[in-house]
Amino acid sequence: MKKLIVIPLCVLFACVPAANANDGKKQDAGLWVFTGFSPKPFGGKWKMLYGLEYRSKKYFRETSLWCASVNVNYIFNPFIQIGTGYEFFMNREADGSFSPEYRYYPEAIFSCGWGDFSASLRSRVMNTFTRANDPHWEGRNRLKASYAIRGTGLKPFVAVEPYHEIYPVEHRFRKIRYFAGCSVALDRRQKFDLYYLREDYLHESFLRNVIQIEYNFSF
């Protein structure tokens, strides 16, 4: 079991030195923790995910936000899923108070595999707002590749996810996320992900370095 933990940790921290290189940008670091629950509604063609997430900032010292979410997807076949989701944020302000923010989105997921390798493209069009009459639309496309190590329950992965603004700001790429980590299947119902995330704000000279932990339970 110790070896199963060491392998994903090595994949994770091997990426940290590159992200901390001196590139002239202001940087921050934080911990993001997500807990998800996946019931099986309406038979085998549907997927649901309820989630609760905590994020910290200012080098792990301060809460950034809390988020509650729900996501529903319909599985057309092994290669295509179509769905939608909703997220409710409580963002921590500079004075220590919390303010609400809302997001909804449609999404499409395209997947394929070759033996132990798999790849997916997840595309979302998101509206994030604090007031319904003040929308902020942007696109988000995550390309992910992973490899299942037979007999271990481990699946290392890498991913990249650019964000581009649609409305009301002119169309431009706002930020890019880079991921590297590993999924660990604890049993048939439980999955644990540990990874490093680098978030590069392209027009703000700002980098965020994140250690993210995800736990998912299916029932």
PDB file of C-alpha atoms in Angstrom:
ATOM      1  CA  MET A   1       0.000   0.000   0.000  1.00  0.00           C
ATOM      2  CA  LYS A   2       2.911   2.370   0.705  1.00  0.00           C
ATOM      3  CA  LYS A   3       4.088   1.970  -2.878  1.00  0.00           C
ATOM      4  CA  LEU A   4       0.627   2.909  -4.142  1.00  0.00           C
ATOM      5  CA  ILE A   5       0.855   6.195  -2.240  1.00  0.00           C
ATOM      6  CA  VAL A   6       4.457   6.979  -3.210  1.00  0.00           C
ATOM      7  CA  ILE A   7       3.844   6.702  -6.963  1.00  0.00           C
ATOM      8  CA  PRO A   8       1.118   9.398  -7.209  1.00  0.00           C
ATOM      9  CA  LEU A   9       3.089  11.657  -4.862  1.00  0.00           C
ATOM     10  CA  CYS A  10       6.123  11.430  -7.161  1.00  0.00           C
ATOM     11  CA  VAL A  11       3.976  12.265 -10.195  1.00  0.00           C
ATOM     12  CA  LEU A  12       2.522  15.210  -8.322  1.00  0.00           C
ATOM     13  CA  PHE A  13       5.619  16.883  -6.923  1.00  0.00           C
ATOM     14  CA  ALA A  14       7.800  16.325  -9.987  1.00  0.00           C
ATOM     15  CA  CYS A  15       5.908  19.212 -11.584  1.00  0.00           C
ATOM     16  CA  VAL A  16       6.344  21.731  -8.753  1.00  0.00           C
ATOM     17  CA  PRO A  17       9.851  23.059  -9.536  1.00  0.00           C
ATOM     18  CA  ALA A  18       8.860  24.040 -13.089  1.00  0.00           C
ATOM     19  CA  ALA A  19       5.842  25.931 -11.816  1.00  0.00           C
ATOM     20  CA  ASN A  20       7.871  27.833  -9.244  1.00  0.00           C
ATOM     21  CA  ALA A  21      10.445  29.074 -11.742  1.00  0.00           C
ATOM     22  CA  ASN A  22      11.081  32.802 -11.723  1.00  0.00           C
ATOM     23  CA  ASP A  23       9.006  34.001 -14.680  1.00  0.00           C
ATOM     24  CA  GLY A  24       8.313  37.523 -13.403  1.00  0.00           C
ATOM     25  CA  LYS A  25       4.732  36.821 -12.385  1.00  0.00           C
ATOM     26  CA  LYS A  26       3.152  37.272  -8.997  1.00  0.00           C
ATOM     27  CA  GLN A  27       2.350  33.884  -7.462  1.00  0.00           C
ATOM     28  CA  ASP A  28       0.146  32.319  -4.835  1.00  0.00           C
ATOM     29  CA  ALA A  29      -0.468  28.776  -3.594  1.00  0.00           C
ATOM     30  CA  GLY A  30      -3.387  26.982  -2.033  1.00  0.00           C
ATOM     31  CA  LEU A  31      -5.113  23.716  -1.241  1.00  0.00           C
ATOM     32  CA  TRP A  32      -8.353  22.673  -2.966  1.00  0.00           C
ATOM     33  CA  VAL A  33     -10.356  19.800  -1.468  1.00  0.00           C
ATOM     34  CA  PHE A  34     -13.372  18.324  -3.271  1.00  0.00           C
ATOM     35  CA  THR A  35     -15.768  15.651  -2.000  1.00  0.00           C
ATOM     36  CA  GLY A  36     -18.213  14.184  -4.516  1.00  0.00           C
ATOM     37  CA  PHE A  37     -21.127  11.756  -4.286  1.00  0.00           C
ATOM     38  CA  SER A  38     -22.447   9.932  -7.367  1.00  0.00           C
ATOM     39  CA  PRO A  39     -25.814   8.167  -7.149  1.00  0.00           C
ATOM     40  CA  LYS A  40     -27.114   6.177 -10.117  1.00  0.00           C
ATOM     41  CA  PRO A  41     -30.414   7.718 -11.259  1.00  0.00           C
ATOM     42  CA  PHE A  42     -32.732   6.590 -14.052  1.00  0.00           C
ATOM     43  CA  GLY A  43     -30.776   3.481 -15.028  1.00  0.00           C
ATOM     44  CA  GLY A  44     -27.366   3.122 -16.604  1.00  0.00           C
ATOM     45  CA  LYS A  45     -27.572   5.995 -19.118  1.00  0.00           C
ATOM     46  CA  TRP A  46     -27.395   8.822 -16.584  1.00  0.00           C
ATOM     47  CA  LYS A  47     -24.626  10.090 -14.294  1.00  0.00           C
ATOM     48  CA  MET A  48     -25.043  12.492 -11.383  1.00  0.00           C
ATOM     49  CA  LEU A  49     -22.460  14.145  -9.165  1.00  0.00           C
ATOM     50  CA  TYR A  50     -23.105  16.215  -6.038  1.00  0.00           C
ATOM     51  CA  GLY A  51     -20.058  18.021  -4.722  1.00  0.00           C
ATOM     52  CA  LEU A  52     -18.721  20.240  -1.951  1.00  0.00           C
ATOM     53  CA  GLU A  53     -15.389  22.025  -2.388  1.00  0.00           C
ATOM     54  CA  TYR A  54     -13.093  24.090  -0.183  1.00  0.00           C
ATOM     55  CA  ARG A  55     -10.282  26.294  -1.541  1.00  0.00           C
ATOM     56  CA  SER A  56      -7.543  28.184   0.268  1.00  0.00           C
ATOM     57  CA  LYS A  57      -5.220  30.975  -0.875  1.00  0.00           C
ATOM     58  CA  LYS A  58      -2.323  33.160   0.321  1.00  0.00           C
ATOM     59  CA  TYR A  59      -0.036  30.156   0.641  1.00  0.00           C
ATOM     60  CA  PHE A  60      -2.609  27.953   2.387  1.00  0.00           C
ATOM     61  CA  ARG A  61      -3.241  30.482   5.183  1.00  0.00           C
ATOM     62  CA  GLU A  62      -6.655  31.849   4.195  1.00  0.00           C
ATOM     63  CA  THR A  63      -9.964  30.515   2.930  1.00  0.00           C
ATOM     64  CA  SER A  64     -10.692  31.513  -0.668  1.00  0.00           C
ATOM     65  CA  LEU A  65     -14.170  30.038  -1.167  1.00  0.00           C
ATOM     66  CA  TRP A  66     -16.672  27.278  -0.545  1.00  0.00           C
ATOM     67  CA  CYS A  67     -18.595  25.742  -3.434  1.00  0.00           C
ATOM     68  CA  ALA A  68     -21.599  23.402  -3.671  1.00  0.00           C
ATOM     69  CA  SER A  69     -22.324  21.844  -7.056  1.00  0.00           C
ATOM     70  CA  VAL A  70     -24.495  19.401  -8.966  1.00  0.00           C
ATOM     71  CA  ASN A  71     -23.806  17.880 -12.377  1.00  0.00           C
ATOM     72  CA  VAL A  72     -26.007  15.641 -14.562  1.00  0.00           C
ATOM     73  CA  ASN A  73     -24.864  13.861 -17.739  1.00  0.00           C
ATOM     74  CA  TYR A  74     -26.597  11.593 -20.237  1.00  0.00           C
ATOM     75  CA  ILE A  75     -24.404   8.854 -21.748  1.00  0.00           C
ATOM     76  CA  PHE A  76     -25.213   8.433 -25.440  1.00  0.00           C
ATOM     77  CA  ASN A  77     -22.485   5.825 -25.969  1.00  0.00           C
ATOM     78  CA  PRO A  78     -18.958   5.077 -24.631  1.00  0.00           C
ATOM     79  CA  PHE A  79     -17.628   8.051 -26.601  1.00  0.00           C
ATOM     80  CA  ILE A  80     -20.128  10.909 -26.036  1.00  0.00           C
ATOM     81  CA  GLN A  81     -21.849  12.433 -22.996  1.00  0.00           C
ATOM     82  CA  ILE A  82     -24.035  15.548 -22.870  1.00  0.00           C
ATOM     83  CA  GLY A  83     -24.929  17.270 -19.615  1.00  0.00           C
ATOM     84  CA  THR A  84     -25.371  20.359 -17.493  1.00  0.00           C
ATOM     85  CA  GLY A  85     -24.280  21.653 -14.118  1.00  0.00           C
ATOM     86  CA  TYR A  86     -24.813  24.308 -11.470  1.00  0.00           C
ATOM     87  CA  GLU A  87     -22.363  25.721  -8.907  1.00  0.00           C
ATOM     88  CA  PHE A  88     -22.963  27.992  -5.933  1.00  0.00           C
ATOM     89  CA  PHE A  89     -19.950  29.836  -4.505  1.00  0.00           C
ATOM     90  CA  MET A  90     -19.381  31.669  -1.255  1.00  0.00           C
ATOM     91  CA  ASN A  91     -16.325  33.836  -1.942  1.00  0.00           C
ATOM     92  CA  ARG A  92     -14.290  35.315   0.896  1.00  0.00           C
ATOM     93  CA  GLU A  93     -13.827  39.072   0.515  1.00  0.00           C
ATOM     94  CA  ALA A  94     -10.890  41.204   1.692  1.00  0.00           C
ATOM     95  CA  ASP A  95     -12.779  42.245   4.861  1.00  0.00           C
ATOM     96  CA  GLY A  96     -13.395  38.607   5.841  1.00  0.00           C
ATOM     97  CA  SER A  97     -17.060  38.495   4.827  1.00  0.00           C
ATOM     98  CA  PHE A  98     -18.478  36.034   2.281  1.00  0.00           C
ATOM     99  CA  SER A  99     -20.452  36.954  -0.849  1.00  0.00           C
ATOM    100  CA  PRO A 100     -22.451  34.604  -3.118  1.00  0.00           C
ATOM    101  CA  GLU A 101     -21.711  33.863  -6.763  1.00  0.00           C
ATOM    102  CA  TYR A 102     -23.540  31.553  -9.179  1.00  0.00           C
ATOM    103  CA  ARG A 103     -22.658  29.531 -12.265  1.00  0.00           C
ATOM    104  CA  TYR A 104     -24.474  27.255 -14.689  1.00  0.00           C
ATOM    105  CA  TYR A 105     -23.278  25.561 -17.849  1.00  0.00           C
ATOM    106  CA  PRO A 106     -24.022  22.997 -20.542  1.00  0.00           C
ATOM    107  CA  GLU A 107     -21.235  20.556 -21.353  1.00  0.00           C
ATOM    108  CA  ALA A 108     -20.197  17.835 -23.775  1.00  0.00           C
ATOM    109  CA  ILE A 109     -17.600  15.128 -23.091  1.00  0.00           C
ATOM    110  CA  PHE A 110     -15.883  13.156 -25.841  1.00  0.00           C
ATOM    111  CA  SER A 111     -13.826  10.101 -24.818  1.00  0.00           C
ATOM    112  CA  CYS A 112     -11.693   7.431 -26.459  1.00  0.00           C
ATOM    113  CA  GLY A 113      -9.208   4.766 -25.412  1.00  0.00           C
ATOM    114  CA  TRP A 114      -6.403   2.557 -26.687  1.00  0.00           C
ATOM    115  CA  GLY A 115      -5.625  -0.325 -24.353  1.00  0.00           C
ATOM    116  CA  ASP A 116      -4.528   1.161 -21.033  1.00  0.00           C
ATOM    117  CA  PHE A 117      -4.409   4.691 -22.442  1.00  0.00           C
ATOM    118  CA  SER A 118      -7.471   6.964 -22.500  1.00  0.00           C
ATOM    119  CA  ALA A 119      -8.192  10.538 -23.514  1.00  0.00           C
ATOM    120  CA  SER A 120     -11.115  12.912 -23.168  1.00  0.00           C
ATOM    121  CA  LEU A 121     -12.181  16.397 -24.182  1.00  0.00           C
ATOM    122  CA  ARG A 122     -14.663  18.212 -21.935  1.00  0.00           C
ATOM    123  CA  SER A 123     -16.201  21.410 -23.345  1.00  0.00           C
ATOM    124  CA  ARG A 124     -18.300  23.815 -21.272  1.00  0.00           C
ATOM    125  CA  VAL A 125     -19.943  27.186 -21.909  1.00  0.00           C
ATOM    126  CA  MET A 126     -20.335  28.825 -18.501  1.00  0.00           C
ATOM    127  CA  ASN A 127     -22.249  31.817 -17.193  1.00  0.00           C
ATOM    128  CA  THR A 128     -20.805  33.068 -13.888  1.00  0.00           C
ATOM    129  CA  PHE A 129     -22.570  35.957 -12.170  1.00  0.00           C
ATOM    130  CA  THR A 130     -23.500  37.654  -8.911  1.00  0.00           C
ATOM    131  CA  ARG A 131     -26.657  39.217 -10.410  1.00  0.00           C
ATOM    132  CA  ALA A 132     -28.849  37.541 -13.042  1.00  0.00           C
ATOM    133  CA  ASN A 133     -28.858  40.669 -15.218  1.00  0.00           C
ATOM    134  CA  ASP A 134     -25.041  40.849 -15.257  1.00  0.00           C
ATOM    135  CA  PRO A 135     -23.888  37.679 -17.091  1.00  0.00           C
ATOM    136  CA  HIS A 136     -20.305  36.662 -17.778  1.00  0.00           C
ATOM    137  CA  TRP A 137     -20.023  33.938 -20.433  1.00  0.00           C
ATOM    138  CA  GLU A 138     -16.826  32.034 -21.129  1.00  0.00           C
ATOM    139  CA  GLY A 139     -15.741  28.772 -22.743  1.00  0.00           C
ATOM    140  CA  ARG A 140     -13.707  26.108 -20.965  1.00  0.00           C
ATOM    141  CA  ASN A 141     -12.157  23.100 -22.725  1.00  0.00           C
ATOM    142  CA  ARG A 142     -10.204  20.432 -20.837  1.00  0.00           C
ATOM    143  CA  LEU A 143      -8.080  17.925 -22.739  1.00  0.00           C
ATOM    144  CA  LYS A 144      -7.013  15.015 -20.514  1.00  0.00           C
ATOM    145  CA  ALA A 145      -4.850  11.937 -21.103  1.00  0.00           C
ATOM    146  CA  SER A 146      -4.363   9.080 -18.630  1.00  0.00           C
ATOM    147  CA  TYR A 147      -2.767   5.663 -18.329  1.00  0.00           C
ATOM    148  CA  ALA A 148      -4.092   2.799 -16.182  1.00  0.00           C
ATOM    149  CA  ILE A 149      -1.347   0.798 -14.466  1.00  0.00           C
ATOM    150  CA  ARG A 150      -2.660  -2.756 -14.447  1.00  0.00           C
ATOM    151  CA  GLY A 151      -3.099  -4.497 -11.119  1.00  0.00           C
ATOM    152  CA  THR A 152      -2.530  -1.361  -9.026  1.00  0.00           C
ATOM    153  CA  GLY A 153      -5.685   0.771  -9.247  1.00  0.00           C
ATOM    154  CA  LEU A 154      -3.464   3.712 -10.241  1.00  0.00           C
ATOM    155  CA  LYS A 155      -4.137   5.968 -13.218  1.00  0.00           C
ATOM    156  CA  PRO A 156      -1.617   8.820 -13.701  1.00  0.00           C
ATOM    157  CA  PHE A 157      -2.896  11.674 -15.840  1.00  0.00           C
ATOM    158  CA  VAL A 158      -2.045  15.053 -17.341  1.00  0.00           C
ATOM    159  CA  ALA A 159      -4.444  17.706 -18.618  1.00  0.00           C
ATOM    160  CA  VAL A 160      -4.636  21.229 -19.988  1.00  0.00           C
ATOM    161  CA  GLU A 161      -7.669  23.534 -19.802  1.00  0.00           C
ATOM    162  CA  PRO A 162      -7.796  26.990 -21.460  1.00  0.00           C
ATOM    163  CA  TYR A 163     -10.543  29.484 -20.612  1.00  0.00           C
ATOM    164  CA  HIS A 164     -11.699  32.023 -23.188  1.00  0.00           C
ATOM    165  CA  GLU A 165     -14.080  34.898 -22.595  1.00  0.00           C
ATOM    166  CA  ILE A 166     -17.176  35.214 -24.777  1.00  0.00           C
ATOM    167  CA  TYR A 167     -19.403  37.954 -23.297  1.00  0.00           C
ATOM    168  CA  PRO A 168     -19.349  40.840 -22.403  1.00  0.00           C
ATOM    169  CA  VAL A 169     -15.554  41.009 -22.824  1.00  0.00           C
ATOM    170  CA  GLU A 170     -14.215  40.589 -26.349  1.00  0.00           C
ATOM    171  CA  HIS A 171     -13.216  37.050 -27.242  1.00  0.00           C
ATOM    172  CA  ARG A 172      -9.801  36.285 -25.733  1.00  0.00           C
ATOM    173  CA  PHE A 173      -8.067  33.599 -23.693  1.00  0.00           C
ATOM    174  CA  ARG A 174      -8.215  34.567 -20.027  1.00  0.00           C
ATOM    175  CA  LYS A 175      -6.292  31.798 -18.287  1.00  0.00           C
ATOM    176  CA  ILE A 176      -4.928  28.277 -18.714  1.00  0.00           C
ATOM    177  CA  ARG A 177      -4.847  25.445 -16.210  1.00  0.00           C
ATOM    178  CA  TYR A 178      -2.252  22.658 -16.310  1.00  0.00           C
ATOM    179  CA  PHE A 179      -2.747  19.427 -14.347  1.00  0.00           C
ATOM    180  CA  ALA A 180      -0.545  16.461 -13.409  1.00  0.00           C
ATOM    181  CA  GLY A 181      -1.478  13.803 -10.901  1.00  0.00           C
ATOM    182  CA  CYS A 182      -2.858  10.358 -10.272  1.00  0.00           C
ATOM    183  CA  SER A 183      -6.205   8.677  -9.594  1.00  0.00           C
ATOM    184  CA  VAL A 184      -6.332   5.830  -7.067  1.00  0.00           C
ATOM    185  CA  ALA A 185      -9.262   3.394  -7.131  1.00  0.00           C
ATOM    186  CA  LEU A 186      -9.723   2.362  -3.510  1.00  0.00           C
ATOM    187  CA  ASP A 187     -12.505  -0.094  -4.367  1.00  0.00           C
ATOM    188  CA  ARG A 188     -15.502  -0.300  -6.738  1.00  0.00           C
ATOM    189  CA  ARG A 189     -17.242   2.648  -5.071  1.00  0.00           C
ATOM    190  CA  GLN A 190     -14.419   4.954  -3.968  1.00  0.00           C
ATOM    191  CA  LYS A 191     -11.878   6.937  -5.977  1.00  0.00           C
ATOM    192  CA  PHE A 192      -9.208   9.315  -4.735  1.00  0.00           C
ATOM    193  CA  ASP A 193      -7.381  11.886  -6.911  1.00  0.00           C
ATOM    194  CA  LEU A 194      -4.240  13.768  -5.942  1.00  0.00           C
ATOM    195  CA  TYR A 195      -2.717  16.280  -8.326  1.00  0.00           C
ATOM    196  CA  TYR A 196      -0.869  19.512  -8.894  1.00  0.00           C
ATOM    197  CA  LEU A 197      -2.634  22.343 -10.736  1.00  0.00           C
ATOM    198  CA  ARG A 198      -0.949  25.405 -12.210  1.00  0.00           C
ATOM    199  CA  GLU A 199      -3.303  28.274 -13.111  1.00  0.00           C
ATOM    200  CA  ASP A 200      -1.836  30.952 -15.370  1.00  0.00           C
ATOM    201  CA  TYR A 201      -3.791  34.225 -15.696  1.00  0.00           C
ATOM    202  CA  LEU A 202      -2.622  35.421 -19.084  1.00  0.00           C
ATOM    203  CA  HIS A 203      -3.494  39.132 -18.822  1.00  0.00           C
ATOM    204  CA  GLU A 204      -2.858  39.704 -15.105  1.00  0.00           C
ATOM    205  CA  SER A 205       0.751  38.480 -14.630  1.00  0.00           C
ATOM    206  CA  PHE A 206      -0.443  36.064 -11.967  1.00  0.00           C
ATOM    207  CA  LEU A 207       0.150  32.355 -11.304  1.00  0.00           C
ATOM    208  CA  ARG A 208      -1.655  30.119  -8.844  1.00  0.00           C
ATOM    209  CA  ASN A 209      -0.094  26.848  -7.678  1.00  0.00           C
ATOM    210  CA  VAL A 210      -2.576  24.381  -6.223  1.00  0.00           C
ATOM    211  CA  ILE A 211      -2.437  21.023  -4.505  1.00  0.00           C
ATOM    212  CA  GLN A 212      -5.828  19.421  -5.128  1.00  0.00           C
ATOM    213  CA  ILE A 213      -7.373  16.426  -3.395  1.00  0.00           C
ATOM    214  CA  GLU A 214     -10.594  14.837  -4.659  1.00  0.00           C
ATOM    215  CA  TYR A 215     -12.631  12.030  -3.128  1.00  0.00           C
ATOM    216  CA  ASN A 216     -15.560  10.480  -4.980  1.00  0.00           C
ATOM    217  CA  PHE A 217     -18.036   7.938  -3.625  1.00  0.00           C
ATOM    218  CA  SER A 218     -20.489   6.126  -5.936  1.00  0.00           C
ATOM    219  CA  PHE A 219     -23.626   4.404  -4.711  1.00  0.00           C
TER     220      PHE A 219
END
